[in-house]
Amino acid sequence: MRLATLIALVLTFCTLYGTAQNANYVKKYGHLLSVKSFLYNDEFTFRNKSTGLNYIPALHSGVGVGVWCKYFPFDVCYRQEVSPIGPDKNYNSVKSTDMQLRGYNRFFAGDIYIQRYSGFYESIEDRFHIKSREIGELQYNPDIKVSQFDMVGKYIFNNEEFSYKAGFTAGERQLISQGSATVGAALYYLRIRSDSLLLKEQSCDLRSCNIGVNGGYAYNYVFGKHSTLFASGMIGLNA
């Protein structure tokens, strides 16, 4: 967690003391507080190599809300799943938490993700092909619990004319379409717990931690007077 604290301090410093961007390309808003809502769909899965089955959380679609404050250098988002997969009788057995902490300024973009899921189904595709079962016999496993912590940081090369923040928060708006190459590092932590599913004779508690580097490109496409389409991609190496 020391690395997370260090990156958070660096993002805070750069956000508060970074120089201004080119006003012809990026406009800063003066609002004190902004609230946003959004829809999302996650495709989180993991695979049990011993059985060849994939597992998906009982819920993975929902709505979210985000808050941004002018004097707070981060954008905080909370997401709540609302649509079940599988029989309705298992809906009450599902617990999930999904939070994001974003810190963007002229030079850097940083994201922290905290995800927790409880209750998984065996993937329909793998269950059907490997076990030769009907889709209606999809197995539900309430004992599987997954916790995931991801931290990703990027440096923005074209920081005079491109705003990474404009794609996510209400603090800035891209005026002219522009993009930038990015390079950064990431930390990933994953924990999977189960009473009896993954190892049939005993409970299990699996943990993994990986670090890596990444490079990519981000672009803001401006259309209309108040509309922006943001897209980004990256390729990374983890160890």
XYZ file of C-alpha atoms in Angstrom, residues 7-239:
233
model
C 1.291 7.604 -6.447
C -1.683 9.344 -4.831
C 0.625 12.048 -3.412
C 2.324 12.553 -6.791
C -1.044 12.907 -8.542
C -2.237 15.358 -5.900
C 0.885 17.521 -6.237
C 0.773 17.558 -10.035
C -2.933 18.363 -10.053
C -2.562 21.298 -7.689
C 0.630 22.770 -9.132
C 0.647 21.774 -12.816
C 0.753 24.599 -15.373
C -2.206 25.502 -17.576
C -2.937 23.840 -20.914
C -3.396 25.541 -24.272
C -6.675 27.450 -23.936
C -7.393 27.005 -27.651
C -7.645 23.231 -27.175
C -8.814 22.765 -23.582
C -11.325 24.739 -21.532
C -11.485 24.570 -17.748
C -14.834 24.802 -16.005
C -15.411 26.852 -12.868
C -18.085 24.657 -11.281
C -17.496 23.865 -7.617
C -19.199 20.460 -7.664
C -20.424 18.094 -10.372
C -22.384 14.833 -10.168
C -22.664 12.322 -13.003
C -24.442 9.021 -13.614
C -23.596 6.200 -16.014
C -24.460 2.665 -17.143
C -21.895 -0.112 -17.489
C -21.396 -3.808 -18.229
C -18.461 -5.817 -16.835
C -17.051 -8.992 -18.383
C -15.088 -10.191 -15.351
C -14.360 -13.949 -15.440
C -11.813 -16.402 -14.093
C -10.947 -19.935 -15.177
C -10.432 -23.156 -13.198
C -7.787 -25.034 -15.212
C -8.455 -28.355 -13.478
C -12.079 -28.464 -14.674
C -11.845 -26.220 -17.744
C -14.751 -24.077 -16.524
C -15.038 -20.295 -16.480
C -16.902 -18.473 -13.698
C -18.818 -15.214 -13.990
C -20.333 -13.108 -11.174
C -24.054 -13.456 -10.670
C -24.382 -9.726 -11.401
C -22.243 -7.765 -13.831
C -24.396 -4.946 -15.231
C -25.610 -1.874 -13.417
C -25.633 1.853 -12.806
C -23.122 4.177 -11.209
C -22.722 7.642 -9.780
C -19.635 9.859 -9.690
C -18.733 13.032 -7.792
C -16.137 15.634 -8.773
C -15.123 18.679 -6.708
C -13.038 21.585 -7.973
C -10.792 21.610 -4.884
C -10.414 17.833 -4.581
C -7.932 16.353 -7.090
C -9.830 13.079 -7.564
C -13.041 11.887 -9.178
C -14.816 9.295 -6.994
C -17.214 6.773 -8.578
C -19.413 4.074 -7.068
C -21.078 1.371 -9.162
C -23.905 -0.970 -8.163
C -24.959 -4.065 -10.117
C -28.680 -4.330 -10.761
C -29.274 -7.114 -13.328
C -29.044 -10.783 -12.341
C -27.758 -13.605 -14.542
C -29.536 -16.870 -13.974
C -32.488 -17.812 -11.732
C -34.114 -15.005 -9.741
C -34.012 -17.139 -6.586
C -30.254 -16.547 -6.343
C -30.492 -12.761 -6.579
C -30.532 -12.218 -2.795
C -27.330 -14.250 -2.400
C -25.300 -11.768 -4.439
C -23.077 -9.119 -2.871
C -20.876 -6.742 -4.827
C -18.833 -3.579 -4.371
C -17.240 -1.618 -7.200
C -15.452 1.688 -6.553
C -13.106 3.868 -8.595
C -10.777 6.700 -7.617
C -9.494 8.816 -10.501
C -6.840 11.508 -10.405
C -6.124 13.352 -13.675
C -4.140 16.480 -14.444
C -2.164 17.892 -17.350
C 0.715 15.416 -17.092
C -0.601 12.272 -15.400
C -3.681 10.032 -15.322
C -4.154 7.668 -12.394
C -6.910 5.144 -11.644
C -7.553 2.985 -8.588
C -10.178 0.217 -8.817
C -11.608 -1.757 -5.896
C -13.918 -4.649 -6.787
C -15.510 -7.344 -4.622
C -17.877 -10.056 -5.833
C -19.686 -12.814 -3.958
C -21.650 -15.498 -5.829
C -20.592 -16.924 -9.220
C -22.148 -18.976 -11.998
C -20.311 -21.480 -14.146
C -20.016 -19.955 -17.617
C -22.825 -21.007 -19.970
C -20.461 -21.625 -22.889
C -17.975 -23.802 -20.989
C -20.695 -25.651 -19.111
C -22.477 -26.477 -22.359
C -19.429 -27.584 -24.358
C -17.290 -29.305 -21.711
C -19.954 -30.925 -19.561
C -22.497 -31.419 -22.369
C -25.255 -30.092 -20.117
C -28.306 -28.076 -21.030
C -28.037 -24.327 -20.400
C -30.885 -24.555 -17.902
C -28.667 -26.620 -15.579
C -26.243 -23.749 -15.002
C -24.558 -24.232 -11.614
C -24.606 -21.396 -9.054
C -21.806 -21.192 -6.468
C -22.563 -18.770 -3.593
C -19.333 -19.634 -1.729
C -16.954 -18.028 -4.269
C -15.693 -14.583 -3.242
C -13.340 -12.476 -5.360
C -11.528 -9.289 -4.311
C -9.565 -7.251 -6.840
C -7.430 -4.114 -6.431
C -5.940 -2.417 -9.514
C -3.840 0.727 -9.684
C -2.808 2.189 -13.055
C -0.777 5.338 -13.731
C 0.023 6.970 -17.102
C 2.153 9.851 -18.327
C 0.568 11.985 -21.079
C 3.033 13.173 -23.734
C 0.850 15.695 -25.598
C -0.106 17.501 -22.403
C -0.433 20.962 -23.956
C -3.292 20.246 -26.379
C -4.896 17.032 -25.079
C -6.975 16.622 -21.903
C -7.324 13.103 -20.457
C -9.554 14.566 -17.773
C -12.085 15.814 -20.350
C -13.077 12.243 -21.155
C -14.101 11.402 -17.581
C -14.750 14.411 -15.349
C -16.590 17.717 -15.609
C -13.510 19.779 -14.802
C -12.332 20.275 -18.388
C -13.653 20.121 -21.956
C -11.750 19.367 -25.145
C -12.426 22.104 -27.718
C -10.547 20.673 -30.722
C -10.077 16.962 -31.444
C -6.674 15.832 -30.246
C -4.840 12.753 -28.954
C -1.711 11.705 -27.110
C 0.606 8.752 -26.637
C 0.820 7.445 -23.057
C 3.233 5.325 -21.025
C 2.831 4.082 -17.482
C 2.908 1.356 -14.860
C 0.332 -0.756 -13.045
C -0.169 -2.853 -9.913
C -2.738 -5.692 -9.781
C -3.851 -7.667 -6.715
C -6.352 -10.537 -6.859
C -7.766 -12.811 -4.146
C -10.153 -15.743 -4.725
C -11.779 -17.569 -1.806
C -14.058 -20.592 -1.847
C -15.326 -23.078 0.742
C -15.452 -26.089 -1.542
C -15.795 -25.259 -5.236
C -12.309 -24.823 -6.671
C -10.803 -27.682 -4.659
C -13.533 -30.236 -4.134
C -12.146 -31.726 -0.911
C -11.113 -28.522 0.864
C -11.497 -24.768 0.971
C -9.043 -22.508 -0.847
C -7.649 -19.000 -0.561
C -5.676 -17.942 -3.648
C -3.778 -14.657 -3.924
C -1.702 -13.061 -6.673
C 0.062 -9.732 -7.113
C 1.504 -8.452 -10.401
C 3.249 -5.305 -11.541
C 3.733 -4.171 -15.106
C 4.433 -1.425 -17.620
C 2.162 -0.257 -20.419
C 2.055 2.007 -23.441
C -0.833 3.220 -25.548
C -2.760 6.061 -27.115
C -5.767 8.158 -26.065
C -7.929 10.414 -28.222
C -10.736 12.937 -27.746
C -13.010 13.342 -30.764
C -15.036 16.558 -30.556
C -18.361 16.714 -32.393
C -21.045 19.312 -31.939
C -20.752 22.167 -29.490
C -20.811 20.198 -26.237
C -20.067 16.572 -27.173
C -16.824 14.601 -26.920
C -16.092 10.947 -27.663
C -13.117 9.552 -25.719
C -11.246 6.374 -26.690
C -8.012 4.833 -25.434
C -6.059 1.612 -25.747
C -2.872 0.217 -24.285
C -0.556 -2.796 -24.423
C 1.276 -3.925 -21.302
C 3.729 -6.463 -19.894
C 3.134 -7.895 -16.409
C 5.323 -9.897 -14.052
